[in-house]
Short mmCIF file of N, CA and C in Angstrom, two decimals:
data_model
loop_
_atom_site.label_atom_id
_atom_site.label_comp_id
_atom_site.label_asym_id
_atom_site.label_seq_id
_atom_site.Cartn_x
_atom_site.Cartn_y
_atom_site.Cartn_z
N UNK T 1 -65.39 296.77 -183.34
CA UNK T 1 -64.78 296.54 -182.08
C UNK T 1 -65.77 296.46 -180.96
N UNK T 2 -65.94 297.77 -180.09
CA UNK T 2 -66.73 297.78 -179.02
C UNK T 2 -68.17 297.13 -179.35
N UNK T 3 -68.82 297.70 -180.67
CA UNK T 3 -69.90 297.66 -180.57
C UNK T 3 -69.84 296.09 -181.04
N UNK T 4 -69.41 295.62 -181.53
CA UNK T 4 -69.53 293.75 -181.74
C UNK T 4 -69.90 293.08 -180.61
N UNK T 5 -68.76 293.57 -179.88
CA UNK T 5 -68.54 293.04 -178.57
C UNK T 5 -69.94 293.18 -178.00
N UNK T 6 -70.43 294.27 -177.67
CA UNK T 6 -71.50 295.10 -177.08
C UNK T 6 -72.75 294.34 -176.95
N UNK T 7 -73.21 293.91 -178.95
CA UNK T 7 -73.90 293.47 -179.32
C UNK T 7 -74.29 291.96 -178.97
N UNK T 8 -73.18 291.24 -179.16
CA UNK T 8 -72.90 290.10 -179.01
C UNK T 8 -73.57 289.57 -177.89
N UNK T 9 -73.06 290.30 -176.58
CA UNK T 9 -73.42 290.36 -175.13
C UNK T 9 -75.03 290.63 -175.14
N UNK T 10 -75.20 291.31 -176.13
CA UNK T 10 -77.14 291.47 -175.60
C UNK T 10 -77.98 290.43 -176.20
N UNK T 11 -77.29 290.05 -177.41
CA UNK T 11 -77.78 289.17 -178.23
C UNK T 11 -78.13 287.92 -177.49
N UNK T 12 -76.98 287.60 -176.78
CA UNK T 12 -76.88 286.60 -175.42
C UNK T 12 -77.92 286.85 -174.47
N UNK T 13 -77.75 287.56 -174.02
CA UNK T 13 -78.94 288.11 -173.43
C UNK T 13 -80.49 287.86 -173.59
N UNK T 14 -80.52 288.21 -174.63
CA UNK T 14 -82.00 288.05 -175.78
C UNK T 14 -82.35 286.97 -175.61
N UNK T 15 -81.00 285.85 -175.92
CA UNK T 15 -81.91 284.28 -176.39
C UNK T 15 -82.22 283.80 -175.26
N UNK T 16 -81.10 284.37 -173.70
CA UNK T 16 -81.79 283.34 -172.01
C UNK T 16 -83.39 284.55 -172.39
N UNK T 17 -82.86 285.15 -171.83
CA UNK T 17 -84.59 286.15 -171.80
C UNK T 17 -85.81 285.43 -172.74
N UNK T 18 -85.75 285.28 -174.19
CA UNK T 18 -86.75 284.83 -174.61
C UNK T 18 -86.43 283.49 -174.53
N UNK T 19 -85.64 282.53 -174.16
CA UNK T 19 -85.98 281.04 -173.62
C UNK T 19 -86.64 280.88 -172.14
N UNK T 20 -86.35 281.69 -171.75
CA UNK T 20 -86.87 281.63 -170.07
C UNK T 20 -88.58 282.28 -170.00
N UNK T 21 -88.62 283.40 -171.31
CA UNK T 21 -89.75 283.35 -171.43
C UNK T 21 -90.18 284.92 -170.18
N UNK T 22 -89.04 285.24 -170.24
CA UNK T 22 -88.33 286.71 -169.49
C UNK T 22 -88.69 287.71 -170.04
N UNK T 23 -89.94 288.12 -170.72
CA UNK T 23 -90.43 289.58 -171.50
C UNK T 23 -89.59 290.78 -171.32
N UNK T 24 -89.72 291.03 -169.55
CA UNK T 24 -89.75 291.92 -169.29
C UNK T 24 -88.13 292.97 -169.28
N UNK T 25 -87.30 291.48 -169.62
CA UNK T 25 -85.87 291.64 -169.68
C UNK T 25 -85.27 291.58 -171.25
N UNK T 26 -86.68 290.51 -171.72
CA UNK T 26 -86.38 290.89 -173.28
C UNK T 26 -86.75 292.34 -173.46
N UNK T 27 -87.50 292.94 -173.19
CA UNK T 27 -87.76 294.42 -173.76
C UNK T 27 -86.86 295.26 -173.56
N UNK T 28 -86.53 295.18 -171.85
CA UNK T 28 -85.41 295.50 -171.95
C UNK T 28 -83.90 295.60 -172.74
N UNK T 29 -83.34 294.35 -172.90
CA UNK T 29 -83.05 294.44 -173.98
C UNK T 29 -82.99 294.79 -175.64
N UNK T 30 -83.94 294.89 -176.08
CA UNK T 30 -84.56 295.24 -177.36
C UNK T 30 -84.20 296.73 -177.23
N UNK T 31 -84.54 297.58 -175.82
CA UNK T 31 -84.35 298.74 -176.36
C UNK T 31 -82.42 299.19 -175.92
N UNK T 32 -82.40 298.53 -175.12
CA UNK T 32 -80.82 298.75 -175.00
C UNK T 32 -80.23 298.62 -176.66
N UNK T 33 -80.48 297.43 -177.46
CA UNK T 33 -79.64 297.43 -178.75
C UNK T 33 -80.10 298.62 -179.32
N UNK T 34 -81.69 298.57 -179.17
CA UNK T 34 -82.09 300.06 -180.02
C UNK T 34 -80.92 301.00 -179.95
N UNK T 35 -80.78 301.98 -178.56
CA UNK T 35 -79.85 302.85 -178.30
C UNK T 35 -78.57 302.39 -178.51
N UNK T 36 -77.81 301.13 -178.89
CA UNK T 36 -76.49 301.08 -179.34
C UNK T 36 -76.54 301.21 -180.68
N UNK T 37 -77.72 300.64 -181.46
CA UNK T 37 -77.84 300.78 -182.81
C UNK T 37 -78.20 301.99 -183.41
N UNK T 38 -78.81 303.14 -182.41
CA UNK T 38 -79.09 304.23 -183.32
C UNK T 38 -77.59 305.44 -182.72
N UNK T 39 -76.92 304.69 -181.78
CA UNK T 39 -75.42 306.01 -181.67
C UNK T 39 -74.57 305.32 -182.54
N UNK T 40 -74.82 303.67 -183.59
CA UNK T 40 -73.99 303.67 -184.00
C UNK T 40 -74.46 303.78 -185.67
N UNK T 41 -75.65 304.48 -185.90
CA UNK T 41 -76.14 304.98 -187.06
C UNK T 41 -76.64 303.69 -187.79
N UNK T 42 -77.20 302.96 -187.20
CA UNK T 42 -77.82 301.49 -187.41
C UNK T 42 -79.66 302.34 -187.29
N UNK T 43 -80.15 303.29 -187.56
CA UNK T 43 -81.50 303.40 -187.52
C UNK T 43 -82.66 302.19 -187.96
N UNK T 44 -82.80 302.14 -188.89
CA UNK T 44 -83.48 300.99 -189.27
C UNK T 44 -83.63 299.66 -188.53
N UNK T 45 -82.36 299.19 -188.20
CA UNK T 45 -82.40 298.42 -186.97
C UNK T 45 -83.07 298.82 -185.07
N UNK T 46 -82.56 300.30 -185.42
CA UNK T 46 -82.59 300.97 -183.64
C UNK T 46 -84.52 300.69 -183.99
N UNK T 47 -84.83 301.14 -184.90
CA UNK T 47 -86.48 301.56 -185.14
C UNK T 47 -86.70 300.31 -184.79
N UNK T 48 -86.65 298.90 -185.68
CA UNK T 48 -87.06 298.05 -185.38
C UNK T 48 -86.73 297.24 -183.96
N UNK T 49 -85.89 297.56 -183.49
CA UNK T 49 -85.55 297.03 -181.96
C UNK T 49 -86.28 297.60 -180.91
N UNK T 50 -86.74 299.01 -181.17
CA UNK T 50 -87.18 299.87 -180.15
C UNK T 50 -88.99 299.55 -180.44
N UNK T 51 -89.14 299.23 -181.07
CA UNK T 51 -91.03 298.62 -181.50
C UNK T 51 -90.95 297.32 -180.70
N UNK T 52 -89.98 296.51 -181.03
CA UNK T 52 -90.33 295.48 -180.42
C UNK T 52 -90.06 295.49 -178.92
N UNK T 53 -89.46 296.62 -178.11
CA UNK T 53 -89.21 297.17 -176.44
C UNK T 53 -90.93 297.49 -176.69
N UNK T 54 -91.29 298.49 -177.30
CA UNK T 54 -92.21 299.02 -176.80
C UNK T 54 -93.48 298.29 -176.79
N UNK T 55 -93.45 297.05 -177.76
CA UNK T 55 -94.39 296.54 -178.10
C UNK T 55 -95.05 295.42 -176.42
N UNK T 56 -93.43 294.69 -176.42
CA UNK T 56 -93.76 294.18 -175.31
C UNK T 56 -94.00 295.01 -174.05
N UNK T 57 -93.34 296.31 -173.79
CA UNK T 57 -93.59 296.91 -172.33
C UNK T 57 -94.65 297.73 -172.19
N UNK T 58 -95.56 298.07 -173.24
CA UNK T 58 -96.65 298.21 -173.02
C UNK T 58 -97.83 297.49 -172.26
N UNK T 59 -97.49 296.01 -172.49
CA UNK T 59 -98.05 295.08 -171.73
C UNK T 59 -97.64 295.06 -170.16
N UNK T 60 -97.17 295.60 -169.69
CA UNK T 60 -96.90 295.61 -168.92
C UNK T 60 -97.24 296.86 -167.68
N UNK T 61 -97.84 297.72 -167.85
CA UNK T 61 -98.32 298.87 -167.11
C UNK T 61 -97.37 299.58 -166.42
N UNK T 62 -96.06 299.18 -166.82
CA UNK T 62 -95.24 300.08 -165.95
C UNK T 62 -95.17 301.80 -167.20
N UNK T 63 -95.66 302.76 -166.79
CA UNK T 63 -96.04 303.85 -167.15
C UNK T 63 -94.47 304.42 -167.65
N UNK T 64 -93.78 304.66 -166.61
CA UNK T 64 -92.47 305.74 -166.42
C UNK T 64 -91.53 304.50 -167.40
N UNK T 65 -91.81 303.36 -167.66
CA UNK T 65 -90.60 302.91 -168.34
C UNK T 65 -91.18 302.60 -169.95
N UNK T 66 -92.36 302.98 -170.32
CA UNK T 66 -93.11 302.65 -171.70
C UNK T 66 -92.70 304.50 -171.90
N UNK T 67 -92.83 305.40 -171.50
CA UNK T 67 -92.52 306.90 -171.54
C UNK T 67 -90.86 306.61 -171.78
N UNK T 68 -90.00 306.56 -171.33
CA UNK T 68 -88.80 306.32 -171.67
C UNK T 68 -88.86 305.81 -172.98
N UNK T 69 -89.36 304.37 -173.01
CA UNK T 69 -88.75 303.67 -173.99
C UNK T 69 -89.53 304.59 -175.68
N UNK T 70 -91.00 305.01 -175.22
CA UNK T 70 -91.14 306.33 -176.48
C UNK T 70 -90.30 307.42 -176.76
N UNK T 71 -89.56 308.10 -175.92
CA UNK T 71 -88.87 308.83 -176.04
C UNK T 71 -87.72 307.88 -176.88
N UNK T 72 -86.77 307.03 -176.51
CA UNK T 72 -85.95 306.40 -176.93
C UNK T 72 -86.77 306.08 -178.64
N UNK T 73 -87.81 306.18 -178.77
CA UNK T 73 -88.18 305.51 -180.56
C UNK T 73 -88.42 306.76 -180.90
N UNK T 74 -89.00 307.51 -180.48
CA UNK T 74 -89.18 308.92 -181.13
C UNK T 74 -87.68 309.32 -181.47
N UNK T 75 -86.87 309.55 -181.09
CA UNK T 75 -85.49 309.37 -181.16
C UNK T 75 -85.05 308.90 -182.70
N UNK T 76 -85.54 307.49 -182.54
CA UNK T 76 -85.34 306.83 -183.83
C UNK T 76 -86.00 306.96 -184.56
N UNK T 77 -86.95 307.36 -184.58
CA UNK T 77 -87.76 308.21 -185.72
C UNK T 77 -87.39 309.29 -186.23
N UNK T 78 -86.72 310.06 -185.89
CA UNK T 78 -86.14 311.56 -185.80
C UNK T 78 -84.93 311.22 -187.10
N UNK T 79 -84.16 310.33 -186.68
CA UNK T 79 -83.09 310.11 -187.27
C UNK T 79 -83.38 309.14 -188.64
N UNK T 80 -84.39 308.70 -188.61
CA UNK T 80 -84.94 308.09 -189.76
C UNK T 80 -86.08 309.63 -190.84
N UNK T 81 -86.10 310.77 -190.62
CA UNK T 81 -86.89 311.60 -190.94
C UNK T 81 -88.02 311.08 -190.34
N UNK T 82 -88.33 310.70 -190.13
CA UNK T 82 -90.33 310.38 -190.01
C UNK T 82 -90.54 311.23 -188.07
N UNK T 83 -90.41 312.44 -188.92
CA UNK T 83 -90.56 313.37 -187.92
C UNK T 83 -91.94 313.47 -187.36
N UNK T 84 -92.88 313.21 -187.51
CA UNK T 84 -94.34 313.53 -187.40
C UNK T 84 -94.38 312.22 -186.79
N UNK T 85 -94.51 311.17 -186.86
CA UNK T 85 -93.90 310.11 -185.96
C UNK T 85 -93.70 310.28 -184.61
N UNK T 86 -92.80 310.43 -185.29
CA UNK T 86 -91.40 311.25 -183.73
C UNK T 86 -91.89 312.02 -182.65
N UNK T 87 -92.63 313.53 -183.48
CA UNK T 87 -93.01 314.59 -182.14
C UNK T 87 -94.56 313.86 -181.57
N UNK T 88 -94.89 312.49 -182.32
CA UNK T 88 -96.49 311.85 -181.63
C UNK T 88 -95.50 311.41 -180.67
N UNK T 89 -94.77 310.25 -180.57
CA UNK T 89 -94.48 309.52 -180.07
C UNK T 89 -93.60 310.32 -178.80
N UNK T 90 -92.79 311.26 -178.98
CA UNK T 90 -92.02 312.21 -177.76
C UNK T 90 -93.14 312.64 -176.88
N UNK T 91 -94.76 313.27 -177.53
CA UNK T 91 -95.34 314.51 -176.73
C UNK T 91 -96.23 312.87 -175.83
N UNK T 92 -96.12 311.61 -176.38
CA UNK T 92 -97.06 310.72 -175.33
C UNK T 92 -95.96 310.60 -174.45
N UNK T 93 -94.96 310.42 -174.20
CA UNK T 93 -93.93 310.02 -173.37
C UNK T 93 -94.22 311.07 -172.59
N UNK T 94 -93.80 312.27 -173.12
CA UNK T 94 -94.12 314.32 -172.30
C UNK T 94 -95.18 313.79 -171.24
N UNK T 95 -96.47 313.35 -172.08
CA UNK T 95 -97.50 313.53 -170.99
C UNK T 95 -97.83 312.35 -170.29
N UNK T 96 -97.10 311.32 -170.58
CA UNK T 96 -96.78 310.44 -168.96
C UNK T 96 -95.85 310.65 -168.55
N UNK T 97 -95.08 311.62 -168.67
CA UNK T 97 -93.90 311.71 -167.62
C UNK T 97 -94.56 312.78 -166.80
N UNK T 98 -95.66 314.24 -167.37
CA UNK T 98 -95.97 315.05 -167.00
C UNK T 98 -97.02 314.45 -165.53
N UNK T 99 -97.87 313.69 -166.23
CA UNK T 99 -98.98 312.84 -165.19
C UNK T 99 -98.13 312.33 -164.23
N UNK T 100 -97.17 311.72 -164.13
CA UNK T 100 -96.19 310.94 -162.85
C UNK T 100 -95.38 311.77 -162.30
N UNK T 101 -95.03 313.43 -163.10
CA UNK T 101 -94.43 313.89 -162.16
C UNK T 101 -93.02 314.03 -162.41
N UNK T 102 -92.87 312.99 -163.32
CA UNK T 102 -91.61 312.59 -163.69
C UNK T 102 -90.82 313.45 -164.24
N UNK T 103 -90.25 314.51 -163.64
CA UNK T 103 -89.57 315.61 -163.69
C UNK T 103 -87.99 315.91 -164.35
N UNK T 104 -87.51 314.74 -163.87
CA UNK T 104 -85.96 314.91 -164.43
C UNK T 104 -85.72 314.16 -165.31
N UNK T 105 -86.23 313.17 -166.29
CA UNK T 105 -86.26 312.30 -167.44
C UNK T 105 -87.42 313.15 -167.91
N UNK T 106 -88.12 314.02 -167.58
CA UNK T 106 -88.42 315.22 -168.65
C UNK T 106 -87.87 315.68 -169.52
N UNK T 107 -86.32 316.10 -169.50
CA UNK T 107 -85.27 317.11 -169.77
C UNK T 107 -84.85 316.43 -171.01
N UNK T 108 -84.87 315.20 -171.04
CA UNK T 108 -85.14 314.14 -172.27
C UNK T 108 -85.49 314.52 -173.41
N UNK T 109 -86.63 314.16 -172.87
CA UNK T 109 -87.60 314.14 -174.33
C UNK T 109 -88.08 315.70 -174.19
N UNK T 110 -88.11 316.90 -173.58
CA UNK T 110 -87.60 318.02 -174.15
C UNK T 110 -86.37 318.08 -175.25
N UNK T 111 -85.38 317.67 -175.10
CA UNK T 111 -84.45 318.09 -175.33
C UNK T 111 -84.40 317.28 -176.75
N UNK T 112 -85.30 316.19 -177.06
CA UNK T 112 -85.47 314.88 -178.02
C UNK T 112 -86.40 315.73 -179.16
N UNK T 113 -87.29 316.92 -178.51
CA UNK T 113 -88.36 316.93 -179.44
C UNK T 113 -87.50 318.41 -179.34
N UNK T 114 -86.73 319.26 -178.65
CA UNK T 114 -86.08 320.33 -179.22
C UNK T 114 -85.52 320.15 -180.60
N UNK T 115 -84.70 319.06 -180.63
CA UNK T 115 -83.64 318.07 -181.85
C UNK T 115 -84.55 318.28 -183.22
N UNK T 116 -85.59 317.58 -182.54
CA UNK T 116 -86.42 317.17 -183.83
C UNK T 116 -87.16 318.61 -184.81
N UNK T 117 -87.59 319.64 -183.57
CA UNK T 117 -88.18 320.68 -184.58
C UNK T 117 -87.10 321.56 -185.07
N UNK T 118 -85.39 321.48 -184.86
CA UNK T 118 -84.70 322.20 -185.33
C UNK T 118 -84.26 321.56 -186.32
N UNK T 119 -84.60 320.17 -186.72
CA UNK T 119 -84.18 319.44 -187.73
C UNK T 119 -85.57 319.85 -188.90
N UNK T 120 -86.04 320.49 -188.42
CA UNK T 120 -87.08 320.78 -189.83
C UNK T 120 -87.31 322.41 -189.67
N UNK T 121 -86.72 323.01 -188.85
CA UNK T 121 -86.10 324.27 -188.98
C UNK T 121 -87.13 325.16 -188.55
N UNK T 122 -87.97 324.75 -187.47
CA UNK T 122 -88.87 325.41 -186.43
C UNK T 122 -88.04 325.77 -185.11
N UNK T 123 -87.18 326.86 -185.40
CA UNK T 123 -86.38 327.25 -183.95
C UNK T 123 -87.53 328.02 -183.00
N UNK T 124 -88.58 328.53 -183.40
CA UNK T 124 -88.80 328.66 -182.34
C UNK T 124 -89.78 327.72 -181.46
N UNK T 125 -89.97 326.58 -182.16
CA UNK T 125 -90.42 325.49 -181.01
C UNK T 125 -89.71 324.91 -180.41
N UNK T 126 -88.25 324.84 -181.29
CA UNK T 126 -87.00 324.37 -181.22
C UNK T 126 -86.05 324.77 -179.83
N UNK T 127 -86.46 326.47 -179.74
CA UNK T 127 -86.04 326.97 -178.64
C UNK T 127 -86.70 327.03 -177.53
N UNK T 128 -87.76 327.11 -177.21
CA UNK T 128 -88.95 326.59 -176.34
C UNK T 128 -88.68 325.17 -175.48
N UNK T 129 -88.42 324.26 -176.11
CA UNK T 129 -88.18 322.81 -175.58
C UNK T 129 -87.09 322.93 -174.88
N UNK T 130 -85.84 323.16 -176.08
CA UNK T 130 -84.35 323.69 -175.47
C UNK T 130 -84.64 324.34 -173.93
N UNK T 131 -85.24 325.32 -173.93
CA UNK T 131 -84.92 326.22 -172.60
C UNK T 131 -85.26 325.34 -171.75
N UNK T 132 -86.53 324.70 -172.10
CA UNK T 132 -86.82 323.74 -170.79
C UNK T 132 -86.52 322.71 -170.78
N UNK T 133 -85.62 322.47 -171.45
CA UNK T 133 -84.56 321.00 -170.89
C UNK T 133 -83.40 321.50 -170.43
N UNK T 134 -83.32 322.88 -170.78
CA UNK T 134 -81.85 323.29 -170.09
C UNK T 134 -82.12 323.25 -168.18
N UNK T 135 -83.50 324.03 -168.34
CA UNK T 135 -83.91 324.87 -166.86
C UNK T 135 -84.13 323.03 -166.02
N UNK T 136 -84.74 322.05 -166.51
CA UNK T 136 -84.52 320.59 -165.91
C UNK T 136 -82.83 320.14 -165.70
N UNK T 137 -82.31 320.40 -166.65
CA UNK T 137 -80.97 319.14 -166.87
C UNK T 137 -79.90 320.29 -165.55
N UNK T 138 -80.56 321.86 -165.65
CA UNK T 138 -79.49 322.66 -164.65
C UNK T 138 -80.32 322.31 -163.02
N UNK T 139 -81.33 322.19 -163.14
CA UNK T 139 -82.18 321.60 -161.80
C UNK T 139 -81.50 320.69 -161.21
N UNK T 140 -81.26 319.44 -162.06
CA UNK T 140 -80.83 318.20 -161.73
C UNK T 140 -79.34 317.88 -162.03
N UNK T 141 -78.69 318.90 -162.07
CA UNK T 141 -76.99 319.20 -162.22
C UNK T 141 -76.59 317.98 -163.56
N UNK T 142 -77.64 317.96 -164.55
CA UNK T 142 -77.55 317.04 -165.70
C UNK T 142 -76.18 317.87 -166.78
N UNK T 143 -75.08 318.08 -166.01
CA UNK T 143 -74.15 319.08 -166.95
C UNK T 143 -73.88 319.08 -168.70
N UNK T 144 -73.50 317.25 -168.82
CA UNK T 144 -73.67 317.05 -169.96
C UNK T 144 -74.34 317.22 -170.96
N UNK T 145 -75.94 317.49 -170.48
CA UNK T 145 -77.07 317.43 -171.33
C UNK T 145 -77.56 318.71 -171.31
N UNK T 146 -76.86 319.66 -170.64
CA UNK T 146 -76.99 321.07 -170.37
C UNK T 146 -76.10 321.71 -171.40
N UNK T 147 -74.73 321.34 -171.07
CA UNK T 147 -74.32 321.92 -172.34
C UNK T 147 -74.58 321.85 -173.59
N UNK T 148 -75.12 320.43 -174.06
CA UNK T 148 -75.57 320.12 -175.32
C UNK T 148 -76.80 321.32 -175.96
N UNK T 149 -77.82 320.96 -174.43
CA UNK T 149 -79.03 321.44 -175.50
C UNK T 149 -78.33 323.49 -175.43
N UNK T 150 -76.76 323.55 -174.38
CA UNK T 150 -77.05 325.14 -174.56
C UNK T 150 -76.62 325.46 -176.16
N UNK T 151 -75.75 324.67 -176.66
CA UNK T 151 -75.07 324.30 -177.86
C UNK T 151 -76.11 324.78 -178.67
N UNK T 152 -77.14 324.12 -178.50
CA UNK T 152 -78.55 323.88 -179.90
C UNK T 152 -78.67 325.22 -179.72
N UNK T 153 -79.24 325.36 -178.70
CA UNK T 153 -79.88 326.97 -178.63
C UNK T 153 -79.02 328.25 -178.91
N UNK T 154 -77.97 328.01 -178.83
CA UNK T 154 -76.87 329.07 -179.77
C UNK T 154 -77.02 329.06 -181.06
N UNK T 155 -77.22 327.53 -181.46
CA UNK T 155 -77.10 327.43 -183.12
C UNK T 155 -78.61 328.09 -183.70
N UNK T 156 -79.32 327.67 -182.75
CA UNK T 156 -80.66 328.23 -182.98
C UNK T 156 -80.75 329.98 -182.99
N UNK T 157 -80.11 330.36 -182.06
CA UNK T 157 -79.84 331.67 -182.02
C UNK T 157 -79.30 331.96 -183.44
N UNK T 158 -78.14 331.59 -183.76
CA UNK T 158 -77.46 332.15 -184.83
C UNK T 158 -78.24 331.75 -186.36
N UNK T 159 -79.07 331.02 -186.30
CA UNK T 159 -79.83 331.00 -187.44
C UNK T 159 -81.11 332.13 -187.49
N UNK T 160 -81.45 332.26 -186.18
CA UNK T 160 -82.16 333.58 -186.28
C UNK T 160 -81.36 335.03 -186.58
N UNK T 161 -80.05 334.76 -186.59
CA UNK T 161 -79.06 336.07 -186.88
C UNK T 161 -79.70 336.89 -185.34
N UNK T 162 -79.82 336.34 -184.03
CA UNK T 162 -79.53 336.68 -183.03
C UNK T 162 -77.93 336.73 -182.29
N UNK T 163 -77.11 337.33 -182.97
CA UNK T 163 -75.50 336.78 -182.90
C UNK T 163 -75.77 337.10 -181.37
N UNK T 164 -75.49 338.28 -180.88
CA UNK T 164 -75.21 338.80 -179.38
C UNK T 164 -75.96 337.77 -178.27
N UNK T 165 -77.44 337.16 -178.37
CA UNK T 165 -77.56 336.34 -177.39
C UNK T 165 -77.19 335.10 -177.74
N UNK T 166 -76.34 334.40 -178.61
CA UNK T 166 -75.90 333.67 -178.82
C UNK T 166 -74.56 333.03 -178.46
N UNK T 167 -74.22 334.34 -178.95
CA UNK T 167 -72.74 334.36 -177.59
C UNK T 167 -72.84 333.85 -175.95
N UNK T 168 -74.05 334.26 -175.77
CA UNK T 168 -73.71 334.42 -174.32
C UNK T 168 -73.97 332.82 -174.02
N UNK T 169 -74.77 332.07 -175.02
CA UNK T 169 -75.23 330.92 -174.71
C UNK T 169 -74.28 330.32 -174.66
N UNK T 170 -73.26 330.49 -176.22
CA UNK T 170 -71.74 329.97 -176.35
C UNK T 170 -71.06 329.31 -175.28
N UNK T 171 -70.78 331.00 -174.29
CA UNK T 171 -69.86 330.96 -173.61
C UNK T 171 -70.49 330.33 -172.55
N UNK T 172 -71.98 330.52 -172.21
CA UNK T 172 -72.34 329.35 -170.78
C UNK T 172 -71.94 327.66 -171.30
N UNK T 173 -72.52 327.57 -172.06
CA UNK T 173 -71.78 325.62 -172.69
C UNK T 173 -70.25 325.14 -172.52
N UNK T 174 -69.36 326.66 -173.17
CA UNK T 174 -68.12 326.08 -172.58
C UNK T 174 -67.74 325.88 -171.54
N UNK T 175 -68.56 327.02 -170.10
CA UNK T 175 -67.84 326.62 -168.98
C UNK T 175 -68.67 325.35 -168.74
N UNK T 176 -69.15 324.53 -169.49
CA UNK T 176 -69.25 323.63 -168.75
C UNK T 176 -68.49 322.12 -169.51
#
């Protein structure tokens, strides 16, 4: 349904962009399908869509949007296992977002490379990232992405058999 539709529309997109000879809107694009293709469990595709964003916007020197678009493939790396990948590709995004300053699309790729070390069952790097995408996403009233990562860090809690501060994390996620 949606996502046909979705697709369809970028696909369109794609062919004026690369007939016009529009890079910078093709990349754009490329990573937009990425992110429809990896929420709709299309990895393999998201991976290969998001190389070819990054491939072209690298050329391009815009810093804060080649940091995004790594975060966005580290992402897809994550979900493809190729975790080691993943935390290269998140910690270069980290440290051009860190160099620019770039403070509130921090909370991101914290919260991208929290994902990733609890997926190989390092909570406590796992929880480390977490806190500081929580202490960004509550900075920047990011509620949605606050409750999520408080979510992780409960689960993280409760795999340490920390039940009691886990709770408390619980109950901060629901009020939100």
């Amino acid at each position: 349904g949606e996502y046909e539709v979705a697709n369809s529309f970028l696909q369109k997109g794609l062919t004026i962009a690369q007939k016009k000879k529009y890079d910078i809107g093709e990349s754009e694009i490329y990573n937009v399908l990425s992110i429809l293709n990896n929420t709709t469990g299309k990895y393999e595709k998201a991976r290969e869509n998001s190389e070819k964003a990054l491939k072209i916007q690298v050329n391009h020197n815009n810093q804060l949007k080649e940091a995004k678009f790594r975060t966005n493939y580290a992402n897809c790396l994550s979900q493809l296992k190729l975790t080691d990948l993943a935390i290269e590709q998140n910690k270069i995004a980290i440290s051009i977002k860190e160099k620019l300053e770039e403070n509130k699309s921090l909370g991101i790729s914290y919260g991208v490379l929290a994902n990733i070390y609890y997926a190989l069952s390092d909570f406590s790097e796992a929880q480390k990232y977490a806190i500081k995408s929580v202490g960004i996403f509550r900075k920047y009233e990011m509620i949605n992405f606050e409750g999520r990562l408080l979510a992780l860090i409960a689960d993280i809690l409760m795999q340490c058999g920390n039940y009691k501060k886990m709770k408390s994390y619980l109950d901060s996620a629901e009020t939100i």
